[in-house]
Tab-separated table of C-alpha atoms and ligand atoms in Angstrom:
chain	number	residue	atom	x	y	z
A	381	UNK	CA	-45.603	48.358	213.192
A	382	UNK	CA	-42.187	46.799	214.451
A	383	UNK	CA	-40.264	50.088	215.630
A	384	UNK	CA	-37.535	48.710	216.996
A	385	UNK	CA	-37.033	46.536	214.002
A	386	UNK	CA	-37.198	49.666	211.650
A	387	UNK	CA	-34.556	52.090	213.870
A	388	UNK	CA	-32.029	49.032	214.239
A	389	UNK	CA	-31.843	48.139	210.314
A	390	UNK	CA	-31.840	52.340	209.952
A	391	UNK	CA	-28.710	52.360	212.168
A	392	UNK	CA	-27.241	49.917	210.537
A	393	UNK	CA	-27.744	51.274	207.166
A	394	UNK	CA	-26.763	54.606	207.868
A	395	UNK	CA	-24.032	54.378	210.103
A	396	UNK	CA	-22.268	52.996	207.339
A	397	UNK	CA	-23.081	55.765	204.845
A	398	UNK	CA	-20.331	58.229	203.353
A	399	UNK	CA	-21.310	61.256	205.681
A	400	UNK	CA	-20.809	64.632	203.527
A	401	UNK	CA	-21.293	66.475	206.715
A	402	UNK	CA	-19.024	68.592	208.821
A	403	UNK	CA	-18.899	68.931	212.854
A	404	UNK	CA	-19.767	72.551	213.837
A	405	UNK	CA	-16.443	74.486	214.406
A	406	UNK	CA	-17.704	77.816	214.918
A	407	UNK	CA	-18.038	76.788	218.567
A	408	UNK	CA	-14.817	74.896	219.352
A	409	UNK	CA	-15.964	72.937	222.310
A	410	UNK	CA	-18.303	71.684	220.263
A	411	UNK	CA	-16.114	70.451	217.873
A	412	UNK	CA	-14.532	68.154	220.434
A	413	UNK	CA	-17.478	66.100	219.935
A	414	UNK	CA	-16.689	62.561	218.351
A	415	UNK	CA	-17.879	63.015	215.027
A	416	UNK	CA	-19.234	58.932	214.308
A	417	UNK	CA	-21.432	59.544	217.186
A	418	UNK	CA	-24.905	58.433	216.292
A	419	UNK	CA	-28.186	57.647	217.697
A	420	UNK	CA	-31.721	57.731	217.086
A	421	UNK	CA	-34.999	57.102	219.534
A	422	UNK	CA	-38.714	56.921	219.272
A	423	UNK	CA	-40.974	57.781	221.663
A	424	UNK	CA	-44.488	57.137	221.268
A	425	UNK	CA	-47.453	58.850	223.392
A	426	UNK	CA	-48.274	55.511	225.202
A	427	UNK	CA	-44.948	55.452	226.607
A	428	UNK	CA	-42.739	53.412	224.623
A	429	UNK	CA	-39.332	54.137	223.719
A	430	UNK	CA	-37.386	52.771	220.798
A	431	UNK	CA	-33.405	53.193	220.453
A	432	UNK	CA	-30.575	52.162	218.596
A	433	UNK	CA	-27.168	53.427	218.770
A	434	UNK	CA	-25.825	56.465	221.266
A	435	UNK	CA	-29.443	57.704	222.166
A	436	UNK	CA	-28.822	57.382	225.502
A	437	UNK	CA	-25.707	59.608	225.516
A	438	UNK	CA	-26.089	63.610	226.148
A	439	UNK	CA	-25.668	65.615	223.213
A	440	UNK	CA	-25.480	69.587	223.459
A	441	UNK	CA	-29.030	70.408	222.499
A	442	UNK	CA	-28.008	74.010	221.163
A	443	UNK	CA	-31.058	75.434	219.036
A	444	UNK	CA	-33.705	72.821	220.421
A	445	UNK	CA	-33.823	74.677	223.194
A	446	UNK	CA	-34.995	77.539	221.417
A	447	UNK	CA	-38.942	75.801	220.990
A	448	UNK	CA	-38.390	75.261	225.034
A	449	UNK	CA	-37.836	78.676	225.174
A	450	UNK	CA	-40.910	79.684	222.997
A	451	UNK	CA	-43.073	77.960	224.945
A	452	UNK	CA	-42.106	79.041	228.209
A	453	UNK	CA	-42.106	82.498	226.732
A	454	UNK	CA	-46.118	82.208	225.718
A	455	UNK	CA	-46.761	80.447	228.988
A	456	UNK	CA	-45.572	83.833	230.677
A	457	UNK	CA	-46.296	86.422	228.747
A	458	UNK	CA	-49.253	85.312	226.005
A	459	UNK	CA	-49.349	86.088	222.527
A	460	UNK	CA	-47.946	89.728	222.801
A	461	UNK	CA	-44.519	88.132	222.266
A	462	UNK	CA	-45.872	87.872	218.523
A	463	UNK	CA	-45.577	92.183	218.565
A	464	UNK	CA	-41.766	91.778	219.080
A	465	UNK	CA	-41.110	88.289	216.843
A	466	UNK	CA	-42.551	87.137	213.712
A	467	UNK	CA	-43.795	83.287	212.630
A	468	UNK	CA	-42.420	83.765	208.756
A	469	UNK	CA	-39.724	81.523	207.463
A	470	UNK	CA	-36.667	83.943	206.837
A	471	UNK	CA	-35.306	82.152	203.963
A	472	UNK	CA	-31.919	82.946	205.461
A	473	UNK	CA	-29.109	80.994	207.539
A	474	UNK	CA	-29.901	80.654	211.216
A	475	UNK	CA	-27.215	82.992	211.895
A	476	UNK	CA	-27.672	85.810	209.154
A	477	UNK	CA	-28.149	89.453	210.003
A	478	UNK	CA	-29.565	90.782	206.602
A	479	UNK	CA	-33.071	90.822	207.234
A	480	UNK	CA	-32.967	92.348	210.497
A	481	UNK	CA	-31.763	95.835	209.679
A	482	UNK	CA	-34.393	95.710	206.695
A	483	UNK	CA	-37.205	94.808	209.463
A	484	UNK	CA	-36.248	97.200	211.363
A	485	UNK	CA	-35.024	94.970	214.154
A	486	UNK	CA	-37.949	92.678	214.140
A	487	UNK	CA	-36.697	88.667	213.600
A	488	UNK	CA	-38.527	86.697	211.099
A	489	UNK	CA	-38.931	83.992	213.476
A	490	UNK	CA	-38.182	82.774	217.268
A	491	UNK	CA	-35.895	79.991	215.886
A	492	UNK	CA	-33.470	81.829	213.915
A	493	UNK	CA	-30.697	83.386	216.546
A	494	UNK	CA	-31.816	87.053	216.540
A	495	UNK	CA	-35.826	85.862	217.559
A	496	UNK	CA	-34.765	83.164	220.025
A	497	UNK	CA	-32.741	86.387	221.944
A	498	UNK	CA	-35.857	88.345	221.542
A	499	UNK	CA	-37.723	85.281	223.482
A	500	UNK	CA	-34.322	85.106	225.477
A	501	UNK	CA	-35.272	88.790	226.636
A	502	UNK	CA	-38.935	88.279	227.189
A	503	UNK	CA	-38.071	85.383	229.692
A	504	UNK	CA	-35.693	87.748	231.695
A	505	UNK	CA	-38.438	90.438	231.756
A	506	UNK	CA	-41.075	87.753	233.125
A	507	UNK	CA	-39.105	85.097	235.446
A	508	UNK	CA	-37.368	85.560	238.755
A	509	UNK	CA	-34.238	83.583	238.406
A	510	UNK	CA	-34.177	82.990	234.031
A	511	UNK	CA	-31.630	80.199	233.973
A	512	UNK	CA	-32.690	78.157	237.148
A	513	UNK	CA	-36.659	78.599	235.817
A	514	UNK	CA	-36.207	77.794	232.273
A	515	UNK	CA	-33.639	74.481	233.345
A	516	UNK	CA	-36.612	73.096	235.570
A	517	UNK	CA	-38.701	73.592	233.210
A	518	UNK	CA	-36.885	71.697	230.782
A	519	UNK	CA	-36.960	68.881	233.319
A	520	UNK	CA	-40.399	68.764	234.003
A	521	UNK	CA	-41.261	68.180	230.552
A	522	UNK	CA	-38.655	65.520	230.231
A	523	UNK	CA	-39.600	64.244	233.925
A	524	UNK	CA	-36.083	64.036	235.138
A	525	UNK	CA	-33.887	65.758	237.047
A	526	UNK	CA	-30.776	64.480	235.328
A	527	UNK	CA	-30.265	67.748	232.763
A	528	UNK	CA	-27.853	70.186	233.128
A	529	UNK	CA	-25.726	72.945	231.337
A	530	UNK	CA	-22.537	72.643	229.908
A	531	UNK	CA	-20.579	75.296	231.419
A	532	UNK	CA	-17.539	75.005	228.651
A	533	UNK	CA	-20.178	75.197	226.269
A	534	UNK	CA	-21.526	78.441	227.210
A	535	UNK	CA	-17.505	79.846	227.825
A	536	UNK	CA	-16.912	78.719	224.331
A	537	UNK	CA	-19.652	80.465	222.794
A	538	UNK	CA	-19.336	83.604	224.756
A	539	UNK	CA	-16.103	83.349	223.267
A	540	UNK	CA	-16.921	83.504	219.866
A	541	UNK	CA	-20.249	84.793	220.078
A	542	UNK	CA	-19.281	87.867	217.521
A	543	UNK	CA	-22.242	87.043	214.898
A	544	UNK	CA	-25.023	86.594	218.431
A	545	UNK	CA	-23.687	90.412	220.214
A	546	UNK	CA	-24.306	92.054	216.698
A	547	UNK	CA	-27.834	90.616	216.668
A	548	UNK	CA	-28.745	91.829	220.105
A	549	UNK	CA	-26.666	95.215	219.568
A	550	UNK	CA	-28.712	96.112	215.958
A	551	UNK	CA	-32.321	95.005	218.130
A	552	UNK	CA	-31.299	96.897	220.873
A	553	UNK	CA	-30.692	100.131	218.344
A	554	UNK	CA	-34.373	99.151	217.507
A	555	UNK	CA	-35.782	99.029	220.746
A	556	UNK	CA	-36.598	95.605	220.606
A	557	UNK	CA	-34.197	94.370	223.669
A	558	UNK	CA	-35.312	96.018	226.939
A	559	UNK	CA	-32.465	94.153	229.109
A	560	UNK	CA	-28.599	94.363	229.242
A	561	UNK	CA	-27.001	93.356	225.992
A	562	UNK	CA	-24.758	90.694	228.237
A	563	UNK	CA	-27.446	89.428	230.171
A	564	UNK	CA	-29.412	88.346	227.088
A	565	UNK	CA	-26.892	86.628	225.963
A	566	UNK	CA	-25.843	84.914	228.663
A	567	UNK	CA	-29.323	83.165	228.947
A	568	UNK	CA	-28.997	82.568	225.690
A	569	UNK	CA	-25.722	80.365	226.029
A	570	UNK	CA	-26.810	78.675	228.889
A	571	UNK	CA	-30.260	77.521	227.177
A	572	UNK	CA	-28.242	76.638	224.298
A	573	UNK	CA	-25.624	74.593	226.298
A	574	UNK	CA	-28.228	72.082	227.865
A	575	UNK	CA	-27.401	68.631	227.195
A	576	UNK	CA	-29.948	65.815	227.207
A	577	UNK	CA	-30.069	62.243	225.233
A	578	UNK	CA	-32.060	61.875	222.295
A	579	UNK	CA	-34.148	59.591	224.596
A	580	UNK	CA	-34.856	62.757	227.153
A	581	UNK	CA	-35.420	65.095	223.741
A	582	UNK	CA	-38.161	63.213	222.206
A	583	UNK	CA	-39.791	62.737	225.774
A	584	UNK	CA	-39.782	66.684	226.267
A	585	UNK	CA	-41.619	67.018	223.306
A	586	UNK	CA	-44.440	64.717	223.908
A	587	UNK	CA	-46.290	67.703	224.354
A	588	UNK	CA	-46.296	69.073	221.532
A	589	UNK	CA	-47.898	65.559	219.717
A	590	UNK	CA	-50.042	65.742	222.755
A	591	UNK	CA	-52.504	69.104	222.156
A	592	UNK	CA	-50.517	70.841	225.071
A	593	UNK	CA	-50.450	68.016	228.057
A	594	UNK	CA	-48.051	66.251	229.348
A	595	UNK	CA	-48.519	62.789	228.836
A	596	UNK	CA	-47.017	61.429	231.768
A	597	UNK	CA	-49.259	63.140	234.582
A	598	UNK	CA	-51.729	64.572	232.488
A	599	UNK	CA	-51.149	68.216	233.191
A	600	UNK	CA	-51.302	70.875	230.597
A	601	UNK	CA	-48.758	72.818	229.989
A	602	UNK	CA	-50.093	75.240	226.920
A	603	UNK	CA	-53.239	75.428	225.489
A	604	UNK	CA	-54.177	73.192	222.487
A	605	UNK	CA	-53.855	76.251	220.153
A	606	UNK	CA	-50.690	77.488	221.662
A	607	UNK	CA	-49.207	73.175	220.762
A	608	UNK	CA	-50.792	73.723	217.124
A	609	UNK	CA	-48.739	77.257	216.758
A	610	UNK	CA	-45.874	76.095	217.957
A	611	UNK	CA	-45.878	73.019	215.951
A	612	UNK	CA	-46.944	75.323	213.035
A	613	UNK	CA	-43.806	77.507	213.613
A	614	UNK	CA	-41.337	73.912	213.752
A	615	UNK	CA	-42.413	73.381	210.792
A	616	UNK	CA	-42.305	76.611	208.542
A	617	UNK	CA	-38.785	77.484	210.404
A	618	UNK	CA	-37.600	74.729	212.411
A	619	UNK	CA	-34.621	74.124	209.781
A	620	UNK	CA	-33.919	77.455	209.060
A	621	UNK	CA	-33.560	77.844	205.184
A	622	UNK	CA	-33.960	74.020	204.942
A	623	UNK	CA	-37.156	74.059	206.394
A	624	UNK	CA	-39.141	73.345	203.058
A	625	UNK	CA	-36.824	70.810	202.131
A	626	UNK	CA	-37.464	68.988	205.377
A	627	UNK	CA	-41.288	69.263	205.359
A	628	UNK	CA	-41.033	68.136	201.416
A	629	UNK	CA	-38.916	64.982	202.354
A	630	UNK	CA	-39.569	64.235	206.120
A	631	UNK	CA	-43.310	65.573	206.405
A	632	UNK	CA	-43.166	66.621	209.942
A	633	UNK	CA	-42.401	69.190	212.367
A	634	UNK	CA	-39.228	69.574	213.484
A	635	UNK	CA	-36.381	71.554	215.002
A	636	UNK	CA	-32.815	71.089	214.554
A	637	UNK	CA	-29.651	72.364	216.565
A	638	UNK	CA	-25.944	72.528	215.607
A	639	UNK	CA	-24.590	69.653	218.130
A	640	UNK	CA	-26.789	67.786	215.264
A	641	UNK	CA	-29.636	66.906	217.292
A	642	UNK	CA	-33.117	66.704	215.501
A	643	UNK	CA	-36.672	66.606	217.130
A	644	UNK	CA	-39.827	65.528	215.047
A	645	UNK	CA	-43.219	65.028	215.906
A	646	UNK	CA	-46.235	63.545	214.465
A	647	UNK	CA	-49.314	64.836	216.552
A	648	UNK	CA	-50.671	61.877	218.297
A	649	UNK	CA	-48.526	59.793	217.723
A	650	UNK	CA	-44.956	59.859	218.925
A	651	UNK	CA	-41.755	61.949	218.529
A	652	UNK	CA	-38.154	60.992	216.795
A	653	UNK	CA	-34.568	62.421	217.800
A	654	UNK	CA	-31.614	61.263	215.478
A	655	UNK	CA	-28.116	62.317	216.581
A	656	UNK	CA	-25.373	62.908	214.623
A	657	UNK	CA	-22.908	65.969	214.547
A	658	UNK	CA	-21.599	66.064	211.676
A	659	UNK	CA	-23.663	68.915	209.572
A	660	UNK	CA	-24.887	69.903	205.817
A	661	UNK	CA	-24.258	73.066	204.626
A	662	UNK	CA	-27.383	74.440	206.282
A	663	UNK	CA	-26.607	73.478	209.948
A	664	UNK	CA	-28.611	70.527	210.359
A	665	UNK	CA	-27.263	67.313	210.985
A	666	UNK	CA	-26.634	65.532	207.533
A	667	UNK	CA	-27.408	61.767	208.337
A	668	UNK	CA	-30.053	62.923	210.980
A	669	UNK	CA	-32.001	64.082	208.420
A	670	UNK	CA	-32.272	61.275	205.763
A	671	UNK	CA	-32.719	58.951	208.667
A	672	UNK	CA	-35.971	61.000	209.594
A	673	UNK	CA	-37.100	61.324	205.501
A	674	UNK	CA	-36.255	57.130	205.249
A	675	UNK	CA	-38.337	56.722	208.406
A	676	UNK	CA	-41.592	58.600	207.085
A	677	UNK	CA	-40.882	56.441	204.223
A	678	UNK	CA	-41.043	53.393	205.830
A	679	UNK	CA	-43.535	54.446	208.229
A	680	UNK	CA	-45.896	56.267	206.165
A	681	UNK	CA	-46.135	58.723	208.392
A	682	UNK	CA	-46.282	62.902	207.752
A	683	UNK	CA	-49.119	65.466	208.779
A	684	UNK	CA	-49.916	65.958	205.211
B	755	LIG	N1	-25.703	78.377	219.991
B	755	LIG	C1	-25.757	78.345	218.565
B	755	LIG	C2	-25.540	79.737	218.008
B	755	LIG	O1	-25.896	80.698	218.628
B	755	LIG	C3	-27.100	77.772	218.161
B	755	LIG	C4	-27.222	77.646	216.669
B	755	LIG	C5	-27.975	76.423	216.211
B	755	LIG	O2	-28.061	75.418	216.907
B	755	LIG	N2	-28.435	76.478	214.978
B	755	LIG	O3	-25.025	79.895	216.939
């Protein structure tokens, strides 16, 4: 299969399309972001990497993080984490609070914002130093040292972060936040504000196509049923309420964040990060995602 001959005539073909989508505003630093910015890259498990475009260029990662943050989470602290957070799709925008009174202050799902600050709270519990132990991590699994936070990210969001302090206020009510309201969301901003090249996001998830290891040193990082749940969860909630569109259309796991960033594997094989920031109606990125459903096309490729 000629990879690189398949992501250049995808560039080329989509850069040029009408783009319905809109850059996210909610966060105004992100919004600075130039919105034609556009890249895609393929990484396969025998180490090659296929670009085309700005996949070289660091894009705010924003929700991706949150699978980073699962699976540090279940490295630390084991399965228990499923008492406080739930692996159902909600159904419901990333962002929504309507369940979570209903359920009683338990989140659907670690991807959605209110179970990614129940993981946020778990990793506080169980590390020593939260942000500086959940960056590194991110940077083994990338192998490179060359990812950082985005400071005026995280100011931004703690700005507006109204929707985010009502989530961790309502779980705290329901006893499902054990640390400081502020200091649960301040990991949370910093996780989200990592930036990293679609290049360096399809390498840090290598594991996940990989049963677990890391493919380039051969050390495991979760067990081979931990990489199937996790890669179970991408898929039922990795797009939020778009999730069953994406696994009817693309076929694979995948998680998406609003800086329009979107990560999909295919178990043995390789993983695929498009970039573009402008977003559908959903929150995920609007060309990233027929990219990804034209690639499977082309390719042939989808777990099912
Ligand atoms: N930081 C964003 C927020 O809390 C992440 C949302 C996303 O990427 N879907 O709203």
């Amino acid at each position: 299969m000629d990879y690189q001959k398949i992501i250049d005539d995808l560039y080329l073909t989509y850069k040029n399309v009408d783009d319905k989508g809109k850059v996210a505003s909610y966060i105004p630093e992100l919004k600075k972001v130039s919105s034609n910015k556009f890249g895609i890259n393929l990484f396969t498990l025998n180490n090659q990497s296929y670009g085309a475009g700005n996949y070289q260029e660091k894009l705010s990662i924003q929700s991706i993080s949150k699978v980073f943050a699962l699976t540090l989470a279940l490295k630390k602290v084991g399965k228990k984490i499923w008492k406080r957070v739930g692996v159902e799709p909600s159904g419901d925008p990333f962002n929504s609070l309507v369940q979570l009174e209903f359920e009683k202050g338990i989140p659907r799902n670690p991807f959605i914002n209110s179970g990614a600050l129940v993981v946020c709270d778990v990793l506080i519990s169980s590390l020593k130093n939260p942000k500086s132990e959940f960056l590194n991590f991110v940077r083994k699994l990338t192998n490179s040292k060359d990812i950082y936070f985005n400071e005026k990210v995280v100011a931004s969001e703690k700005k507006h972060g109204f929707v985010n302090a009502a989530h961790v206020n309502l779980m705290k009510s329901f006893k499902n936040i054990k640390n400081e309201i502020d200091v649960v969301l301040d990991l949370y901003y910093y996780m989200c504000s990592i930036e990293m090249t679609c290049e360096e996001l399809s390498k840090s998830f290598l594991i996940f196509a990989n049963d677990g290891v890391l493919p380039y040193n051969k050390e495991r990082i979760i067990s081979l049923s931990v990489s199937k749940r996790i890669n179970a969860t991408m898929q039922l909630c990795g797009l939020y309420d778009e999730a069953g569109h994406f696994a009817f259309k693309v076929g694979l796991p995948g998680k998406s964040g609003v800086g329009g960033g979107i990560v999909a594997i295919l178990p043995d094989l390789y993983c695929i990060t498009t970039w573009s920031p402008k977003l559908n109606k959903k929150g995920n990125s609007y060309l990233g995602f027929k990219v990804l459903e034209e690639f499977t096309t082309i390719t042939q490729s989808s777990i099912f």
